[in-house]
Amino acid sequence: MASSSLDALRNADALVMEPLGAIDALFQKHFQGATPTQVPDAWGEKDHFKDVLGLQNEENFQKIPCLNDLPGRNLLRPNTLFRFRGLVQDIFEPEVYASAFEERSSTGSRLVSSKYREALNPTAGSTLEDIGREGLKHRGVCYVVPLPAESEWARKASRENASSTNAAFASCQTTQAEPQQQSASKKRSKPEDDVEMEAAETAPANKTAVPPSAAKSGDRSEHQGDKFGLNFPIPSEEKRNDCTSIPCLVKLYDQDCEALRICETVEVVGVLCINPELSHLGAESGHPFLEGNARQPSYSMVPRLHALFIRKLPFYHPLVPFTPEWISAEDRLAAIYNRHFSAAGSIAAARSATLACLTAHMHGDEMAAEYLLLLLASRCFGRNGESCLGSWSLNLARWPLGPSASQLAALLGELMPRSVFFPVTADSLNSEKWMPVKDYEADRLVAGKLQLATGTVAVFDETVMAEGQLTVQGTKNLQAAMALVKSSKVGCDFVGNVHELETEVQAVVLSVGKPLLRTSASVPLIPNQQAPAAPSLSESDVQAIRLYLALVSRQLKMISIPKAVEDQIARDFSTLRQSMGVDVELISTWMSLARASCFSHGEAELSLERWTALSNMEKARLQRCG
């Protein structure tokens, strides 16, 4: 590409629509007429995108079209820049690929890059020649699915955050629709399973296209990717017909090759590839590395996204979509806090409204509602051995039989961005996929429904448990649920060896008596028949509660505890150890409760008054437990 073309791509909108043009132009500029002696790993392309798109400012990520938030799959234009937000469900072995080729024509030759793409087409009148081992490099590969158990209101909030960007992108797509239709008529007809993506495909067909993945490791499976399915942790979410049901196979480069871990929540900014022709290129060309299998699913099912940037999103919340790694994140959170809760009494009012809403679904039990509020305000801020500091789990015992369990889960889904409801029965433990399991034949990690994103509220309903015999698999699933509730870890079954991955789920266990899933704290329910009915909340009231819970759970620091309060905590714990024989682990739960209580009141220091109130509540809870 000429330098004038590169200058044109200094426009952010043009860069989004033609990222590969800028990448190729920067690659040629890197050599500046000199004969290349080796293929560079990078040539300033990331700095270029960061500067032009203004990604030093985290808010500018919202200006890049987001796959999750597009209104329809027809807007998935290949070779454009997209964001994608999701959960790392599986990580594949690194992929070795041909990163560059020699392009030869009648006027000479030059080195061209195949980075950030699945296939490279030569320019008209040229051919591509392999440069051998000198061009081989490796890239990371991971399978990312949309965030499991995401609430409808959270998806809507994300779409609204990106509404102006998506509208502009849709408008641009509309203006290009006619030329695309004309070019589409010149292509070969697509197989039936790629019809969905056909309208979006714009890359010209070229029989001399060279697959960049000239050599790969780990493609041993003969399983067809289409038969393997989308592999979502919650299978029912595969049935959504919009872009919220699209997973991506993400390709990672340079320092990001091994940056991701299973169960991490990430946002990827990269070049989208949805070329249906590549789904069948291997079969037509006899290329052994492009044959469909569980690790190479059809492009119509699973687009490829070649990452320029990755952003980790722990405890992602669409109302405060900022990450702690960004320097300005705390300032932005403080600005939101001051804008909505700076008035005197506003935090107290939001807390009271949240508590009243929860109490109505706790059968009028205010103390149980208080504990549930503290759970929703809790957040892990570090680990000490096996313990998750700041995080804890809650059992609501003596829970009445009937629909109130699912109703509580539905309420939490209205207040929190991710919420899931798990009826716990012998049949569900024996027959359903709870923990991820390694399928060595397909060479894939088969998703389990406990594979959740951090910040997900998980309600386990044991009230439906009846007598039954657990199978070996049922016992494994029960143990996996126990580990998630107690230690915030997801067990992955590698056939004989269970490997635990760190996560953070806010677990609520509903039970009639003593629960199977042991929690940090148990609150036996005492219904109050005279309690007021559930308050009537407007949409703005609900939104205020959502924002309140989002802000109080965003803190990643410990509270300040004065020496006098520390001494009082030690005395109170010693007294209870002697009088009630409480377990030593209770002190850790107390610290988590104290931290959540402070933040829920908009405080950063634990006062003696706040501790006294919490201590009295704990004594009342322990007396209920008897």
PDB file of C-alpha atoms in Angstrom, residues 440-608:
ATOM      1  CA  TYR A 440      -8.762 -36.587  24.593  1.00  0.00           C
ATOM      2  CA  GLU A 441     -10.223 -38.022  21.398  1.00  0.00           C
ATOM      3  CA  ALA A 442     -11.530 -34.620  20.292  1.00  0.00           C
ATOM      4  CA  ASP A 443      -8.640 -32.869  22.094  1.00  0.00           C
ATOM      5  CA  ARG A 444     -11.074 -30.387  23.610  1.00  0.00           C
ATOM      6  CA  LEU A 445     -12.203 -29.377  27.086  1.00  0.00           C
ATOM      7  CA  VAL A 446     -15.914 -30.207  27.163  1.00  0.00           C
ATOM      8  CA  ALA A 447     -17.635 -27.364  28.998  1.00  0.00           C
ATOM      9  CA  GLY A 448     -19.459 -27.868  32.302  1.00  0.00           C
ATOM     10  CA  LYS A 449     -22.079 -25.589  33.811  1.00  0.00           C
ATOM     11  CA  LEU A 450     -19.815 -24.697  36.745  1.00  0.00           C
ATOM     12  CA  GLN A 451     -17.444 -23.028  34.279  1.00  0.00           C
ATOM     13  CA  LEU A 452     -18.631 -19.511  35.092  1.00  0.00           C
ATOM     14  CA  ALA A 453     -17.192 -16.024  34.842  1.00  0.00           C
ATOM     15  CA  THR A 454     -16.032 -14.213  37.958  1.00  0.00           C
ATOM     16  CA  GLY A 455     -18.755 -12.118  39.547  1.00  0.00           C
ATOM     17  CA  THR A 456     -21.528 -14.602  38.721  1.00  0.00           C
ATOM     18  CA  VAL A 457     -24.166 -15.248  41.377  1.00  0.00           C
ATOM     19  CA  ALA A 458     -24.860 -18.985  41.563  1.00  0.00           C
ATOM     20  CA  VAL A 459     -27.968 -20.162  43.422  1.00  0.00           C
ATOM     21  CA  PHE A 460     -27.871 -23.866  44.340  1.00  0.00           C
ATOM     22  CA  ASP A 461     -31.314 -25.186  45.245  1.00  0.00           C
ATOM     23  CA  GLU A 462     -31.059 -28.247  47.509  1.00  0.00           C
ATOM     24  CA  THR A 463     -34.728 -28.058  48.535  1.00  0.00           C
ATOM     25  CA  VAL A 464     -35.610 -30.248  45.544  1.00  0.00           C
ATOM     26  CA  MET A 465     -33.195 -32.983  46.637  1.00  0.00           C
ATOM     27  CA  ALA A 466     -34.838 -36.369  47.177  1.00  0.00           C
ATOM     28  CA  GLU A 467     -33.462 -39.786  47.997  1.00  0.00           C
ATOM     29  CA  GLY A 468     -31.285 -41.223  45.266  1.00  0.00           C
ATOM     30  CA  GLN A 469     -28.027 -42.984  44.566  1.00  0.00           C
ATOM     31  CA  LEU A 470     -25.099 -40.992  43.198  1.00  0.00           C
ATOM     32  CA  THR A 471     -23.007 -42.584  40.480  1.00  0.00           C
ATOM     33  CA  VAL A 472     -19.255 -42.133  40.267  1.00  0.00           C
ATOM     34  CA  GLN A 473     -19.798 -39.179  37.920  1.00  0.00           C
ATOM     35  CA  GLY A 474     -22.479 -37.770  40.235  1.00  0.00           C
ATOM     36  CA  THR A 475     -20.053 -37.896  43.139  1.00  0.00           C
ATOM     37  CA  LYS A 476     -17.425 -36.080  41.073  1.00  0.00           C
ATOM     38  CA  ASN A 477     -19.949 -33.413  40.158  1.00  0.00           C
ATOM     39  CA  LEU A 478     -20.974 -32.965  43.782  1.00  0.00           C
ATOM     40  CA  GLN A 479     -17.347 -32.585  44.819  1.00  0.00           C
ATOM     41  CA  ALA A 480     -16.833 -30.023  42.048  1.00  0.00           C
ATOM     42  CA  ALA A 481     -19.815 -27.997  43.279  1.00  0.00           C
ATOM     43  CA  MET A 482     -18.448 -28.191  46.830  1.00  0.00           C
ATOM     44  CA  ALA A 483     -15.066 -26.852  45.691  1.00  0.00           C
ATOM     45  CA  LEU A 484     -16.712 -23.964  43.840  1.00  0.00           C
ATOM     46  CA  VAL A 485     -18.877 -22.993  46.834  1.00  0.00           C
ATOM     47  CA  LYS A 486     -16.194 -23.380  49.477  1.00  0.00           C
ATOM     48  CA  SER A 487     -12.972 -22.365  47.717  1.00  0.00           C
ATOM     49  CA  SER A 488     -14.058 -20.492  44.567  1.00  0.00           C
ATOM     50  CA  LYS A 489     -12.338 -23.049  42.358  1.00  0.00           C
ATOM     51  CA  VAL A 490     -13.554 -24.836  39.231  1.00  0.00           C
ATOM     52  CA  GLY A 491     -12.475 -28.448  38.980  1.00  0.00           C
ATOM     53  CA  CYS A 492     -11.541 -29.697  35.506  1.00  0.00           C
ATOM     54  CA  ASP A 493     -11.585 -33.466  35.054  1.00  0.00           C
ATOM     55  CA  PHE A 494      -8.566 -34.629  33.060  1.00  0.00           C
ATOM     56  CA  VAL A 495      -9.627 -38.280  33.368  1.00  0.00           C
ATOM     57  CA  GLY A 496      -8.119 -39.415  36.629  1.00  0.00           C
ATOM     58  CA  ASN A 497      -6.665 -36.066  37.575  1.00  0.00           C
ATOM     59  CA  VAL A 498      -8.822 -33.113  38.648  1.00  0.00           C
ATOM     60  CA  HIS A 499      -7.109 -29.775  38.111  1.00  0.00           C
ATOM     61  CA  GLU A 500      -8.646 -26.819  39.954  1.00  0.00           C
ATOM     62  CA  LEU A 501      -8.780 -23.352  38.411  1.00  0.00           C
ATOM     63  CA  GLU A 502      -9.247 -20.180  40.419  1.00  0.00           C
ATOM     64  CA  THR A 503     -12.414 -18.183  39.884  1.00  0.00           C
ATOM     65  CA  GLU A 504     -14.844 -16.214  42.032  1.00  0.00           C
ATOM     66  CA  VAL A 505     -18.530 -17.010  42.197  1.00  0.00           C
ATOM     67  CA  GLN A 506     -20.962 -15.555  44.731  1.00  0.00           C
ATOM     68  CA  ALA A 507     -22.600 -18.780  45.895  1.00  0.00           C
ATOM     69  CA  VAL A 508     -25.985 -19.021  47.633  1.00  0.00           C
ATOM     70  CA  VAL A 509     -27.136 -22.472  48.794  1.00  0.00           C
ATOM     71  CA  LEU A 510     -30.815 -22.948  49.622  1.00  0.00           C
ATOM     72  CA  SER A 511     -31.612 -25.942  51.804  1.00  0.00           C
ATOM     73  CA  VAL A 512     -34.289 -27.323  54.084  1.00  0.00           C
ATOM     74  CA  GLY A 513     -31.822 -28.596  56.688  1.00  0.00           C
ATOM     75  CA  LYS A 514     -28.059 -28.934  56.805  1.00  0.00           C
ATOM     76  CA  PRO A 515     -26.737 -28.413  53.269  1.00  0.00           C
ATOM     77  CA  LEU A 516     -24.683 -30.847  51.232  1.00  0.00           C
ATOM     78  CA  LEU A 517     -22.693 -27.910  49.892  1.00  0.00           C
ATOM     79  CA  ARG A 518     -20.944 -26.474  52.938  1.00  0.00           C
ATOM     80  CA  THR A 519     -20.694 -22.699  53.023  1.00  0.00           C
ATOM     81  CA  SER A 520     -18.822 -20.048  55.010  1.00  0.00           C
ATOM     82  CA  ALA A 521     -21.957 -18.952  56.862  1.00  0.00           C
ATOM     83  CA  SER A 522     -25.432 -20.431  57.368  1.00  0.00           C
ATOM     84  CA  VAL A 523     -28.558 -18.415  58.166  1.00  0.00           C
ATOM     85  CA  PRO A 524     -31.630 -20.459  59.139  1.00  0.00           C
ATOM     86  CA  LEU A 525     -34.640 -18.578  57.798  1.00  0.00           C
ATOM     87  CA  ILE A 526     -37.321 -17.222  60.138  1.00  0.00           C
ATOM     88  CA  PRO A 527     -40.240 -16.058  57.966  1.00  0.00           C
ATOM     89  CA  ASN A 528     -42.122 -12.950  59.050  1.00  0.00           C
ATOM     90  CA  GLN A 529     -45.744 -13.135  57.971  1.00  0.00           C
ATOM     91  CA  GLN A 530     -46.313  -9.485  58.984  1.00  0.00           C
ATOM     92  CA  ALA A 531     -43.507  -8.190  56.791  1.00  0.00           C
ATOM     93  CA  PRO A 532     -44.533  -5.622  54.165  1.00  0.00           C
ATOM     94  CA  ALA A 533     -45.061  -6.751  50.598  1.00  0.00           C
ATOM     95  CA  ALA A 534     -42.355  -6.319  48.000  1.00  0.00           C
ATOM     96  CA  PRO A 535     -41.903  -2.634  47.194  1.00  0.00           C
ATOM     97  CA  SER A 536     -43.056  -1.382  43.840  1.00  0.00           C
ATOM     98  CA  LEU A 537     -39.911  -0.384  41.972  1.00  0.00           C
ATOM     99  CA  SER A 538     -39.714   1.651  38.811  1.00  0.00           C
ATOM    100  CA  GLU A 539     -37.088   0.947  36.169  1.00  0.00           C
ATOM    101  CA  SER A 540     -35.037   3.876  37.492  1.00  0.00           C
ATOM    102  CA  ASP A 541     -35.227   2.416  41.029  1.00  0.00           C
ATOM    103  CA  VAL A 542     -33.986  -0.959  39.801  1.00  0.00           C
ATOM    104  CA  GLN A 543     -31.224   0.729  37.824  1.00  0.00           C
ATOM    105  CA  ALA A 544     -30.123   2.628  40.939  1.00  0.00           C
ATOM    106  CA  ILE A 545     -29.892  -0.656  42.887  1.00  0.00           C
ATOM    107  CA  ARG A 546     -27.864  -2.233  40.066  1.00  0.00           C
ATOM    108  CA  LEU A 547     -25.442   0.685  40.029  1.00  0.00           C
ATOM    109  CA  TYR A 548     -25.183   0.681  43.831  1.00  0.00           C
ATOM    110  CA  LEU A 549     -24.297  -3.042  43.889  1.00  0.00           C
ATOM    111  CA  ALA A 550     -21.871  -2.553  41.001  1.00  0.00           C
ATOM    112  CA  LEU A 551     -19.956   0.185  42.793  1.00  0.00           C
ATOM    113  CA  VAL A 552     -19.788  -1.374  46.265  1.00  0.00           C
ATOM    114  CA  SER A 553     -18.469  -4.653  44.821  1.00  0.00           C
ATOM    115  CA  ARG A 554     -15.771  -3.026  42.679  1.00  0.00           C
ATOM    116  CA  GLN A 555     -13.341  -2.353  45.528  1.00  0.00           C
ATOM    117  CA  LEU A 556     -10.118  -4.375  45.377  1.00  0.00           C
ATOM    118  CA  LYS A 557      -8.583  -3.187  48.642  1.00  0.00           C
ATOM    119  CA  MET A 558      -8.800  -4.050  52.312  1.00  0.00           C
ATOM    120  CA  ILE A 559     -10.622  -1.772  54.741  1.00  0.00           C
ATOM    121  CA  SER A 560      -8.779   0.183  57.403  1.00  0.00           C
ATOM    122  CA  ILE A 561      -9.228  -1.220  60.930  1.00  0.00           C
ATOM    123  CA  PRO A 562      -8.141   0.923  63.913  1.00  0.00           C
ATOM    124  CA  LYS A 563      -6.185  -0.778  66.688  1.00  0.00           C
ATOM    125  CA  ALA A 564      -9.040  -0.418  69.191  1.00  0.00           C
ATOM    126  CA  VAL A 565     -11.421  -2.188  66.803  1.00  0.00           C
ATOM    127  CA  GLU A 566      -8.875  -4.958  66.155  1.00  0.00           C
ATOM    128  CA  ASP A 567      -8.636  -5.585  69.892  1.00  0.00           C
ATOM    129  CA  GLN A 568     -12.419  -5.716  70.206  1.00  0.00           C
ATOM    130  CA  ILE A 569     -12.686  -8.224  67.347  1.00  0.00           C
ATOM    131  CA  ALA A 570     -10.100 -10.448  69.056  1.00  0.00           C
ATOM    132  CA  ARG A 571     -12.000 -10.303  72.370  1.00  0.00           C
ATOM    133  CA  ASP A 572     -15.347 -11.059  70.707  1.00  0.00           C
ATOM    134  CA  PHE A 573     -13.921 -14.018  68.836  1.00  0.00           C
ATOM    135  CA  SER A 574     -12.225 -15.415  71.942  1.00  0.00           C
ATOM    136  CA  THR A 575     -15.521 -15.155  73.845  1.00  0.00           C
ATOM    137  CA  LEU A 576     -17.443 -17.011  71.146  1.00  0.00           C
ATOM    138  CA  ARG A 577     -14.764 -19.701  70.888  1.00  0.00           C
ATOM    139  CA  GLN A 578     -15.187 -20.397  74.563  1.00  0.00           C
ATOM    140  CA  SER A 579     -18.987 -20.119  74.764  1.00  0.00           C
ATOM    141  CA  MET A 580     -20.083 -21.649  71.449  1.00  0.00           C
ATOM    142  CA  GLY A 581     -17.015 -23.518  70.184  1.00  0.00           C
ATOM    143  CA  VAL A 582     -17.008 -21.812  66.774  1.00  0.00           C
ATOM    144  CA  ASP A 583     -14.508 -22.911  64.152  1.00  0.00           C
ATOM    145  CA  VAL A 584     -11.297 -20.924  63.771  1.00  0.00           C
ATOM    146  CA  GLU A 585     -12.190 -20.240  60.094  1.00  0.00           C
ATOM    147  CA  LEU A 586     -15.011 -17.989  61.299  1.00  0.00           C
ATOM    148  CA  ILE A 587     -12.561 -15.124  61.859  1.00  0.00           C
ATOM    149  CA  SER A 588     -11.842 -15.060  58.118  1.00  0.00           C
ATOM    150  CA  THR A 589     -15.585 -14.904  57.393  1.00  0.00           C
ATOM    151  CA  TRP A 590     -15.907 -12.066  59.914  1.00  0.00           C
ATOM    152  CA  MET A 591     -13.255 -10.052  58.095  1.00  0.00           C
ATOM    153  CA  SER A 592     -15.062 -10.571  54.795  1.00  0.00           C
ATOM    154  CA  LEU A 593     -18.381  -9.552  56.377  1.00  0.00           C
ATOM    155  CA  ALA A 594     -16.818  -6.473  57.964  1.00  0.00           C
ATOM    156  CA  ARG A 595     -15.284  -5.410  54.669  1.00  0.00           C
ATOM    157  CA  ALA A 596     -18.567  -5.874  52.788  1.00  0.00           C
ATOM    158  CA  SER A 597     -20.499  -4.054  55.519  1.00  0.00           C
ATOM    159  CA  CYS A 598     -18.205  -1.036  55.338  1.00  0.00           C
ATOM    160  CA  PHE A 599     -18.306  -0.769  51.553  1.00  0.00           C
ATOM    161  CA  SER A 600     -22.082  -1.285  51.508  1.00  0.00           C
ATOM    162  CA  HIS A 601     -22.369   1.804  53.714  1.00  0.00           C
ATOM    163  CA  GLY A 602     -19.908   3.784  51.596  1.00  0.00           C
ATOM    164  CA  GLU A 603     -17.167   3.592  54.237  1.00  0.00           C
ATOM    165  CA  ALA A 604     -13.511   2.613  53.987  1.00  0.00           C
ATOM    166  CA  GLU A 605     -12.787   2.260  57.719  1.00  0.00           C
ATOM    167  CA  LEU A 606     -14.350  -0.175  60.184  1.00  0.00           C
ATOM    168  CA  SER A 607     -15.672   1.841  63.107  1.00  0.00           C
ATOM    169  CA  LEU A 608     -16.392   0.384  66.530  1.00  0.00           C
TER     170      LEU A 608
END
